[in-house]
Coordinates of C-alpha atoms and ligand atoms in Angstrom, one line a residue:
M17 CA -123.0 50.3 273.6
S18 CA -123.6 46.9 272.0
L19 CA -125.5 44.1 273.8
A20 CA -122.2 42.2 274.3
Q21 CA -120.6 45.2 275.9
R22 CA -123.6 45.7 278.2
L23 CA -123.6 42.1 279.3
A24 CA -119.8 41.6 279.6
R25 CA -118.1 41.5 283.0
P26 CA -117.0 45.1 283.6
E27 CA -113.4 44.1 284.6
L28 CA -113.0 42.4 281.2
L29 CA -113.9 45.6 279.4
D30 CA -111.4 47.5 281.5
L31 CA -108.5 45.2 280.6
P32 CA -106.2 46.6 278.0
P33 CA -106.2 44.1 275.1
F34 CA -103.1 42.0 274.5
D35 CA -100.7 43.9 272.3
L36 CA -100.5 41.0 269.8
G37 CA -101.2 42.9 266.7
E38 CA -97.8 44.6 266.9
R39 CA -95.9 41.6 268.2
H40 CA -97.3 39.7 265.2
G41 CA -97.0 42.5 262.7
G42 CA -96.2 40.6 259.5
Y43 CA -92.8 39.2 259.2
G44 CA -91.2 37.5 256.3
A45 CA -88.8 34.6 256.0
D46 CA -85.8 37.0 256.3
T47 CA -87.0 39.0 259.2
I48 CA -84.6 38.8 262.1
K49 CA -87.0 37.9 264.9
L50 CA -85.7 38.9 268.2
D51 CA -88.9 40.1 269.7
A52 CA -90.7 37.2 271.5
N53 CA -88.1 35.3 273.5
E54 CA -88.5 32.4 271.2
N55 CA -85.7 29.8 270.7
P56 CA -84.0 30.3 267.4
Y57 CA -83.7 26.5 266.9
P58 CA -86.6 24.3 266.0
P59 CA -87.2 21.3 268.3
L60 CA -85.4 18.1 267.7
S61 CA -88.6 16.1 267.1
G62 CA -87.4 15.6 263.5
G63 CA -89.2 15.6 260.2
D64 CA -91.7 18.1 259.0
L65 CA -93.5 18.3 262.4
A66 CA -90.7 20.4 263.8
A67 CA -90.7 23.2 261.2
G68 CA -91.7 26.5 262.7
L69 CA -92.6 25.0 266.1
N70 CA -90.0 27.2 267.8
R71 CA -92.2 30.3 266.9
Y72 CA -95.4 31.3 268.5
P73 CA -98.5 30.7 266.4
E74 CA -100.7 33.5 265.1
P75 CA -103.4 34.3 267.7
Q76 CA -106.1 33.9 265.1
P77 CA -104.4 32.2 262.2
A78 CA -105.6 34.0 259.1
A79 CA -105.5 31.0 256.7
L80 CA -107.4 28.7 259.0
R81 CA -109.9 31.5 259.9
A82 CA -110.5 32.0 256.2
A83 CA -110.9 28.3 255.4
M84 CA -113.4 27.7 258.3
A85 CA -115.3 30.9 257.6
S86 CA -115.7 29.8 254.0
L87 CA -116.8 26.3 255.1
Y88 CA -119.6 27.8 257.2
G89 CA -120.4 30.6 254.7
V90 CA -119.5 33.7 256.8
A91 CA -116.8 36.4 256.7
P92 CA -113.5 35.7 258.5
E93 CA -114.2 38.4 261.1
Q94 CA -117.5 36.7 261.9
L95 CA -115.7 33.6 263.2
L96 CA -113.6 33.5 266.4
L97 CA -111.3 30.5 266.5
T98 CA -111.1 28.6 269.8
R99 CA -109.3 25.6 271.1
G100 CA -112.3 23.3 270.4
G101 CA -115.9 23.9 271.1
D102 CA -115.5 23.2 274.8
D103 CA -113.2 26.2 275.1
A104 CA -115.7 28.4 273.3
I105 CA -118.3 27.6 276.0
D106 CA -115.8 28.3 278.7
L107 CA -114.8 31.6 277.0
L108 CA -118.4 32.7 276.8
C109 CA -118.9 32.0 280.5
R110 CA -115.7 33.9 281.4
T111 CA -116.7 36.8 279.3
F112 CA -120.2 37.3 280.7
L113 CA -120.7 35.7 284.0
R114 CA -120.2 37.4 287.4
G115 CA -120.0 34.9 290.3
R116 CA -123.1 34.9 292.6
E117 CA -124.9 37.5 290.4
D118 CA -125.5 36.1 286.9
A119 CA -127.4 33.1 285.6
V120 CA -127.5 30.8 282.6
A121 CA -130.2 28.5 281.3
V122 CA -129.8 25.0 279.9
C123 CA -132.4 22.6 278.5
L124 CA -132.0 19.2 280.1
P125 CA -131.0 16.5 279.3
T126 CA -128.1 18.0 277.4
F127 CA -124.4 18.4 277.1
S128 CA -122.9 18.8 280.6
A129 CA -120.2 21.4 279.7
Y130 CA -122.6 24.4 279.7
A131 CA -123.6 24.0 283.3
H132 CA -120.0 22.9 284.3
F133 CA -118.3 26.1 283.0
A134 CA -121.1 28.3 284.2
R135 CA -120.8 26.9 287.7
L136 CA -117.0 27.2 287.6
Q137 CA -117.6 30.9 287.1
G138 CA -119.8 31.0 290.1
A139 CA -123.1 31.5 288.2
R140 CA -126.5 30.0 288.8
V141 CA -127.8 27.4 286.4
I142 CA -131.5 27.5 285.6
E143 CA -132.6 24.1 284.4
A144 CA -135.4 24.0 281.8
R145 CA -136.6 20.5 280.8
L146 CA -137.1 19.3 277.2
D147 CA -140.5 17.8 276.6
D148 CA -141.2 14.1 277.1
R149 CA -139.9 13.4 273.6
F150 CA -136.8 15.5 274.3
D151 CA -138.0 18.2 271.9
F152 CA -137.1 21.9 272.4
T153 CA -139.7 24.6 272.2
A154 CA -139.2 28.3 272.9
D155 CA -142.1 28.2 275.4
L156 CA -140.4 25.7 277.7
L157 CA -137.3 27.8 277.9
L158 CA -139.2 31.0 278.4
A159 CA -141.3 29.5 281.1
A160 CA -138.2 28.4 283.0
V161 CA -136.5 31.8 282.9
A162 CA -139.5 34.0 283.4
G163 CA -138.8 36.9 285.8
E164 CA -135.1 36.1 285.9
P165 CA -133.3 39.5 285.9
A166 CA -129.7 38.5 285.4
L167 CA -129.9 35.8 282.7
K168 CA -126.8 36.3 280.6
L169 CA -126.6 33.2 278.5
A170 CA -128.9 30.4 277.3
F171 CA -127.6 27.2 275.7
I172 CA -129.4 25.2 273.0
C173 CA -127.8 22.1 271.5
S174 CA -128.9 21.4 267.9
P175 CA -128.9 18.4 267.3
N176 CA -129.0 17.7 271.1
N177 CA -126.3 15.6 272.8
P178 CA -127.1 13.0 274.1
T179 CA -130.7 12.6 272.8
G180 CA -130.0 13.4 269.2
N181 CA -133.1 15.5 268.7
E182 CA -132.9 18.1 265.9
V183 CA -134.1 21.5 267.0
D184 CA -136.5 23.5 264.9
P185 CA -134.7 26.8 264.0
T186 CA -138.0 28.8 264.1
E187 CA -138.3 27.8 267.8
I188 CA -134.8 29.1 268.5
L189 CA -135.4 32.4 266.7
K190 CA -138.7 32.7 268.6
A191 CA -136.7 32.3 271.9
A192 CA -134.1 34.8 270.6
D193 CA -136.8 37.4 269.8
A194 CA -138.4 36.9 273.2
M195 CA -135.1 37.2 275.2
P196 CA -133.4 40.3 273.7
D197 CA -131.1 40.8 276.7
T198 CA -129.7 37.3 276.8
I199 CA -127.2 35.7 274.5
L200 CA -128.4 32.4 273.1
L201 CA -125.7 30.0 272.1
V202 CA -126.7 27.5 269.4
D203 CA -124.4 24.5 269.6
E204 CA -124.1 23.0 266.1
A205 CA -121.3 20.5 267.0
Y206 CA -123.3 17.7 265.2
L207 CA -125.1 19.8 262.5
E208 CA -123.2 18.1 259.7
F209 CA -124.9 14.8 260.5
S210 CA -128.4 16.3 260.4
A211 CA -130.9 17.7 257.9
T212 CA -131.5 20.9 260.0
P213 CA -130.2 24.1 258.4
S214 CA -127.5 26.1 260.2
L215 CA -128.4 29.3 262.0
V216 CA -125.1 31.1 261.1
D217 CA -126.9 33.5 258.7
E218 CA -129.1 34.6 261.6
A219 CA -126.3 34.7 264.1
V220 CA -124.1 37.1 262.1
R221 CA -126.9 39.7 262.0
R222 CA -128.4 39.4 265.5
P223 CA -126.7 40.8 268.6
N224 CA -128.0 38.0 270.9
L225 CA -127.4 34.8 268.9
L226 CA -124.1 32.9 268.5
V227 CA -123.4 29.6 266.9
L228 CA -120.7 27.1 268.1
K229 CA -118.8 25.1 265.5
T230 CA -116.2 22.4 265.8
L231 CA -114.0 20.3 263.6
S232 CA -114.0 17.5 266.2
K233 CA -116.9 15.5 265.0
A234 CA -117.6 15.9 261.3
F235 CA -113.9 16.4 260.4
G236 CA -112.4 13.8 262.7
L237 CA -110.1 16.3 264.5
A238 CA -111.1 15.8 268.1
G239 CA -107.5 15.4 269.0
A240 CA -106.5 18.7 267.4
R241 CA -108.9 20.9 269.4
V242 CA -110.2 23.3 266.8
G243 CA -113.5 25.0 267.0
G244 CA -115.0 28.5 267.0
L245 CA -117.9 30.9 267.5
V246 CA -119.8 32.5 264.7
G247 CA -121.6 35.8 265.3
P248 CA -121.3 39.5 264.6
A249 CA -117.8 40.9 264.6
E250 CA -118.6 43.4 267.4
T251 CA -119.7 40.6 269.7
L252 CA -116.7 38.5 268.9
D253 CA -114.4 41.4 269.6
V254 CA -115.7 41.6 273.2
I255 CA -115.4 37.8 273.7
S256 CA -111.9 37.7 272.2
R257 CA -110.7 39.7 275.2
A258 CA -111.1 36.6 277.4
L259 CA -108.9 34.5 275.0
P260 CA -105.4 33.4 276.0
P261 CA -102.8 35.0 273.7
Y262 CA -102.2 31.9 271.6
P263 CA -105.2 29.6 271.8
L264 CA -104.3 27.3 268.9
P265 CA -101.2 25.1 268.7
T266 CA -99.3 25.3 265.4
L267 CA -99.7 21.5 264.9
S268 CA -103.4 21.8 265.2
I269 CA -103.6 24.7 262.8
E270 CA -101.7 22.7 260.3
A271 CA -103.8 19.6 260.7
A272 CA -107.0 21.5 260.4
L273 CA -105.8 23.3 257.2
Q274 CA -104.9 20.0 255.7
A275 CA -108.2 18.5 256.5
L276 CA -110.0 21.4 254.9
Q277 CA -108.2 21.3 251.6
P278 CA -110.5 21.2 248.7
S279 CA -109.0 17.9 247.6
R280 CA -110.3 16.3 250.8
R281 CA -113.9 17.5 250.7
A282 CA -115.4 14.7 248.7
V283 CA -113.9 11.9 250.9
H284 CA -115.0 13.8 254.0
Q285 CA -118.5 13.9 252.7
R286 CA -118.4 10.3 251.8
R287 CA -117.4 9.5 255.4
I288 CA -120.3 11.5 256.7
D289 CA -122.7 9.7 254.3
R290 CA -121.3 6.4 255.5
I291 CA -121.9 7.3 259.1
L292 CA -125.5 8.3 258.2
A293 CA -126.0 5.1 256.3
E294 CA -124.7 3.1 259.3
R295 CA -127.0 5.1 261.6
A296 CA -129.9 4.1 259.4
R297 CA -128.8 0.4 259.3
L298 CA -128.3 0.1 263.1
A299 CA -131.5 1.7 264.2
P300 CA -134.0 -1.0 263.1
L301 CA -131.7 -3.8 264.2
L302 CA -131.2 -2.3 267.7
Q303 CA -134.9 -1.8 267.9
Q304 CA -135.2 -5.6 267.8
S305 CA -132.7 -6.1 270.6
P306 CA -134.1 -7.8 273.7
L307 CA -132.0 -5.3 275.7
V308 CA -133.5 -2.2 274.2
N309 CA -136.8 -0.6 275.3
R310 CA -136.7 2.5 273.1
I311 CA -134.5 4.1 270.6
H312 CA -134.1 7.7 269.5
V313 CA -132.7 8.3 266.1
G314 CA -131.7 11.9 265.9
G315 CA -129.4 14.1 263.8
G316 CA -126.0 13.2 265.4
N317 CA -123.3 10.6 264.7
F318 CA -124.8 8.6 267.6
L319 CA -128.0 6.9 268.7
F320 CA -129.7 7.3 272.1
L321 CA -131.1 4.1 273.6
E322 CA -133.1 3.4 276.6
V323 CA -132.1 -0.1 277.7
E324 CA -133.8 -2.6 279.9
S325 CA -130.9 -3.4 282.2
P326 CA -127.8 -1.2 281.9
E327 CA -125.9 -3.7 284.2
V328 CA -126.5 -6.7 281.8
L329 CA -125.5 -4.5 278.8
A330 CA -122.4 -3.2 280.6
K331 CA -121.2 -6.7 281.3
R332 CA -121.6 -7.8 277.7
L333 CA -119.8 -4.7 276.5
V334 CA -116.8 -5.2 278.8
E335 CA -116.5 -8.8 277.5
L336 CA -116.4 -7.5 273.9
G337 CA -114.1 -4.6 274.7
I338 CA -116.7 -2.0 273.6
K339 CA -117.2 1.4 275.3
V340 CA -120.4 3.4 275.2
R341 CA -121.6 6.3 277.3
F342 CA -124.2 5.5 280.0
R343 CA -126.5 8.4 280.4
S344 CA -128.9 7.5 283.2
N345 CA -129.3 11.2 284.1
A346 CA -130.9 11.8 280.7
A347 CA -133.3 8.9 280.8
P348 CA -133.6 5.7 282.9
G349 CA -131.3 3.2 281.2
G350 CA -130.1 5.9 278.9
V351 CA -127.1 4.9 276.6
R352 CA -125.4 7.0 274.0
L353 CA -123.9 4.8 271.2
T354 CA -121.5 6.5 268.8
I355 CA -121.7 5.3 265.2
G356 CA -118.3 3.7 264.4
T357 CA -117.0 1.9 261.3
P358 CA -119.2 -0.8 259.9
E359 CA -117.0 -3.4 261.6
E360 CA -117.2 -1.6 265.0
N361 CA -120.9 -1.3 264.6
D362 CA -121.2 -5.0 263.9
A363 CA -119.4 -5.7 267.2
A364 CA -121.9 -3.4 268.9
L365 CA -124.8 -5.3 267.4
D366 CA -123.3 -8.5 268.9
A367 CA -123.3 -6.9 272.3
F368 CA -127.0 -6.1 271.8
E369 CA -127.7 -9.7 270.7
V370 CA -128.7 -8.7 267.2
G371 CA -125.4 -9.5 265.5
Q372 CA -125.3 -10.5 261.9
Q373 CA -122.8 -12.5 260.0
S374 CA -121.0 -10.2 257.6
R375 CA -118.1 -10.5 255.3
P376 CA -115.1 -8.4 255.9
A377 CA -115.3 -5.1 254.1
R378 CA -113.2 -4.3 251.1
R379 CA -112.8 -0.6 251.4
A380 CA -109.9 1.7 251.4
E381 CA -109.3 5.4 251.8
L382 CA -106.1 7.2 251.2
A383 CA -104.6 10.7 250.8
R384 CA -101.6 11.3 248.7
D385 CA -99.8 14.7 248.5
T386 CA -96.8 15.7 246.5
R387 CA -95.6 19.1 245.4
E388 CA -97.6 18.8 242.2
T389 CA -100.9 17.1 243.4
R390 CA -103.0 16.7 246.5
I391 CA -105.3 13.7 246.2
A392 CA -107.9 11.9 248.4
V393 CA -109.5 8.7 247.2
A394 CA -112.0 6.2 248.6
V395 CA -113.0 2.9 247.1
D396 CA -115.5 0.3 248.1
L397 CA -115.4 -2.9 246.1
D398 CA -118.7 -4.2 247.5
R399 CA -120.7 -1.1 246.5
A400 CA -121.4 0.4 243.1
E401 CA -122.3 3.8 244.4
P402 CA -121.3 6.6 244.8
R403 CA -119.0 7.5 241.9
R404 CA -117.8 11.1 242.3
I405 CA -114.6 11.9 240.4
A406 CA -113.0 15.3 240.1
T407 CA -109.4 15.0 238.9
G408 CA -109.3 18.5 237.3
V409 CA -109.0 16.8 233.9
P410 CA -112.5 16.3 232.6
Y411 CA -111.7 13.6 230.1
Y412 CA -109.8 11.6 232.8
D413 CA -112.8 12.0 235.1
H414 CA -114.9 10.4 232.4
M415 CA -112.3 7.5 232.0
L416 CA -112.2 6.8 235.7
D417 CA -115.9 6.9 235.9
Q418 CA -116.1 4.3 233.1
L419 CA -113.5 2.2 234.9
A420 CA -115.5 2.3 238.2
A421 CA -118.9 1.9 236.5
H422 CA -117.7 -1.2 234.5
G423 CA -115.7 -2.4 237.5
N424 CA -118.9 -2.1 239.6
F425 CA -117.2 -0.4 242.5
S426 CA -117.7 2.9 244.4
L427 CA -115.0 5.5 243.7
V428 CA -114.7 8.9 245.2
L429 CA -111.6 10.7 244.0
S430 CA -110.6 14.3 244.0
C431 CA -107.4 16.0 243.1
D432 CA -106.1 19.5 243.4
G433 CA -103.2 19.4 240.9
D434 CA -101.1 21.6 238.8
T435 CA -103.3 21.3 235.7
E436 CA -102.4 24.8 234.7
I437 CA -99.0 23.4 233.7
D438 CA -100.4 20.3 232.0
A439 CA -102.4 17.2 232.9
H440 CA -99.4 14.9 233.2
H441 CA -98.9 14.9 237.0
T442 CA -102.6 14.8 237.7
V443 CA -103.3 11.8 235.5
E444 CA -100.2 10.0 236.8
D445 CA -100.7 10.6 240.5
C446 CA -104.5 9.9 240.4
T447 CA -103.7 6.6 238.8
I448 CA -101.1 5.7 241.4
A449 CA -103.4 6.7 244.3
L450 CA -106.3 4.7 242.8
G451 CA -104.1 1.7 242.2
Q452 CA -102.8 1.8 245.8
A453 CA -106.4 2.2 247.2
L454 CA -107.6 -0.8 245.1
K455 CA -104.7 -2.8 246.4
S456 CA -105.3 -2.0 250.0
A457 CA -109.1 -2.7 249.6
L458 CA -108.3 -6.1 248.3
A459 CA -106.1 -6.7 251.3
D460 CA -105.1 -10.4 251.4
K461 CA -107.0 -11.1 248.1
R462 CA -109.1 -13.9 249.5
G463 CA -112.0 -14.8 247.2
I464 CA -110.7 -13.2 244.0
G465 CA -109.6 -14.6 240.6
R466 CA -107.6 -13.8 237.5
F467 CA -109.5 -12.5 234.5
G468 CA -109.7 -10.7 231.2
F469 CA -112.2 -9.0 229.0
A470 CA -112.6 -8.0 225.3
L471 CA -114.9 -5.3 224.2
P472 CA -115.9 -3.8 220.8
M473 CA -116.9 -0.2 220.6
D474 CA -118.0 0.8 217.0
E475 CA -114.8 0.3 214.9
T476 CA -112.6 -0.2 217.9
Q477 CA -111.8 -3.3 219.9
A478 CA -110.0 -3.5 223.2
Q479 CA -108.8 -6.4 225.2
V480 CA -107.5 -6.3 228.8
L481 CA -106.1 -9.3 230.7
I482 CA -105.4 -8.9 234.4
D483 CA -103.8 -11.1 237.0
L484 CA -103.8 -9.7 240.5
S485 CA -100.6 -11.6 241.1
G486 CA -98.8 -9.2 243.4
R487 CA -96.1 -8.9 240.7
P488 CA -96.3 -5.7 238.6
Y489 CA -96.0 -6.3 234.9
S490 CA -97.5 -4.2 232.1
R491 CA -97.8 -4.7 228.3
F492 CA -99.6 -2.3 226.0
E493 CA -100.2 -2.8 222.3
G494 CA -101.8 0.0 220.4
A495 CA -101.0 3.5 219.0
F496 CA -102.7 6.8 219.0
A497 CA -102.8 9.6 216.3
A498 CA -104.2 12.5 218.3
S499 CA -101.9 14.2 220.8
H500 CA -104.8 15.1 223.2
I501 CA -108.4 14.3 223.9
G502 CA -109.7 17.5 225.6
D503 CA -107.0 18.3 228.2
Y504 CA -106.0 14.6 228.4
P505 CA -102.6 13.8 226.7
T506 CA -103.3 10.6 224.7
E507 CA -99.8 9.4 225.1
M508 CA -100.4 9.0 228.8
T509 CA -102.6 5.9 228.2
P510 CA -99.9 3.2 228.1
H511 CA -98.3 5.0 231.1
V512 CA -101.5 4.9 233.0
F513 CA -101.8 1.2 232.7
R514 CA -98.2 0.7 233.7
S515 CA -98.9 2.9 236.8
F516 CA -101.9 0.8 237.6
A517 CA -99.8 -2.4 237.3
D518 CA -97.1 -1.0 239.6
S519 CA -99.4 0.5 242.3
L520 CA -101.9 -2.3 242.3
G521 CA -99.4 -5.1 242.0
A522 CA -100.9 -6.8 238.9
A523 CA -100.0 -8.0 235.5
I524 CA -102.0 -6.0 233.0
H525 CA -102.0 -6.7 229.3
V526 CA -103.8 -4.2 227.1
K527 CA -104.4 -4.5 223.3
V528 CA -106.4 -1.9 221.4
D529 CA -107.0 -1.1 217.7
G530 CA -109.4 1.0 215.8
E531 CA -109.6 4.5 214.2
N532 CA -111.0 6.9 216.6
D533 CA -108.7 7.7 219.5
H534 CA -111.5 8.7 221.8
H535 CA -113.1 5.3 221.3
K536 CA -109.8 3.6 221.7
V537 CA -108.9 5.1 225.1
E538 CA -112.4 4.7 226.4
A539 CA -112.6 1.1 225.3
C540 CA -109.4 0.4 227.2
F541 CA -110.8 1.8 230.4
K542 CA -114.1 0.0 230.0
A543 CA -112.5 -3.3 229.3
F544 CA -110.1 -2.8 232.3
G545 CA -113.2 -2.1 234.5
R546 CA -114.9 -5.3 233.2
A547 CA -111.8 -7.4 233.8
L548 CA -111.3 -5.9 237.2
R549 CA -114.9 -6.5 238.0
Q550 CA -114.5 -10.2 237.3
A551 CA -111.1 -10.3 239.1
V552 CA -112.4 -8.8 242.4
A553 CA -115.8 -10.5 242.4
R554 CA -116.4 -12.6 245.5
E555 CA -116.9 -16.2 244.5
G556 CA -116.8 -19.6 246.1
S557 CA -115.5 -19.9 249.6
P558 CA -114.6 -16.6 251.1
D559 CA -111.4 -18.1 252.3
A560 CA -110.2 -19.7 249.1
L561 CA -107.2 -18.1 247.4
P562 CA -107.1 -18.3 243.6
S563 CA -103.6 -19.6 243.6
T564 CA -102.2 -23.0 244.3
K565 CA -99.3 -21.3 246.1
G566 CA -101.5 -20.2 248.9
L567 CA -100.2 -16.7 248.6
L568 CA -100.7 -14.0 246.0
Ligands
PLP619 C1 -118.3 17.4 271.2 C2 -119.2 18.5 271.6 C3 -118.7 19.9 271.5 C4 -117.3 20.4 271.3 O1 -116.3 19.5 271.2 P1 -114.8 20.0 271.0 O2 -114.1 18.8 270.8 O3 -114.5 20.7 272.3 O4 -114.8 21.0 269.9 C5 -119.6 20.9 271.8 N1 -120.8 20.6 272.0 C6 -121.3 19.4 272.0 C7 -122.8 19.2 272.3 C8 -120.5 18.3 271.8 O5 -121.0 17.1 271.9

């Protein structure tokens, strides 16, 4: 008998499992499905959202399970999907805890859901206390549970909510070794924001260790409710008996699958990096706030503050329309402040009386999917780094990298396109997406000008004139001899500049001559980057429009 079977509530083990396998035995598009009392007509909500919503979802959707398992580096059967991480905690409590007999351990201050769901099940909650710096050690947990005969579960949050403390994995493993008859849940809801390594590799080979994962925080899917438990398949089998038959809604499955597409990864990582950069920017500023006594910078997408007077802070926050979480049960004057966008964070700094004057950001992110390409792009006109470009056409990566480097802006762009057919759609669609992103980053175009640049490159010379006029116009003078440079079709070049003109809303005039086609194409992109750099540079009064019409 496995540990999970020994610890599970006996009535759960006696239940016959839902007969879902058979009800969901593979069916194709032409199967006549008269087995599940579904309505044959999709709902009238219209659009793509309605497709397939009249059918029950897969209990453990295979595609999502595979995508998340690969994200975390485990096999699909080592991941049990749940309706968010909260549900995974509830599920564990329902699987293992008998009312009035069993106990769980939590390490306070921590996430309140562990004790909540355990108490709902009628179990006792043993409260260990983190040390005076909110750090976890195996010893403090072991001391609190010593001699406890019916300790089924222990919860460890890494990094810890609300204090942010990262937890040393060796301390967790030490506790797991010392408590072989208790299942330890390591809650990694915020791990993506920390430098601590995941414990999933240990969890899949130990009978008494499970890891909680969620897409709510790092992937921005809190509203979709998608999470899961990672552990050995035998343990998850037992726990899955307490699952409802269809835990995940079809719309959530779809949203999660889209978010996890390879073309989205780079922009997701860029967002996490930005949140970490903002966490690092805010911490020293908040430290100077007259309202703040102490600040804990941990591994989450939040900061934990101990403030002088929560009442004074609360009043200022209400005036500014800002919500934070007061956590006086964690520490006197405890406040958990989530890291938002740079603009939201600036508002929070105002509330703490350490606001700074800052210019409006010139950033944009967008995703653009067609049948041929799936693209995500992020630009920041006021930063030169990072530049990470993966279109699937190496020469075009090189060209866009030159464009961003000479344009002096940050560009993260990835595309998952039909390059097995040819590079045409990918080059075209990446250009449109980038043009749209630049246009939206420029917003109302205050503080920008009209420019041009000429550039020699060995025997080649290229000249690009650009006017961010809002009116698309494109002129290209130049001809190429080679049909391709690498995978890149040379004839796309005039087309690319026309797509930029259309999607960016600009007049773009390009003139190039020389002998070597590689030089000629590259010179066009470099000169375009240089012209763009001048055109979008902030100069003069931030409110001045470079047009006498007052509108561009
Ligand atoms: C947010 C959070 C979760 C789970 O969130 P879900 O949205 O339910 O997936 C789990 N643990 C901690 C510590 C959290 O803060």
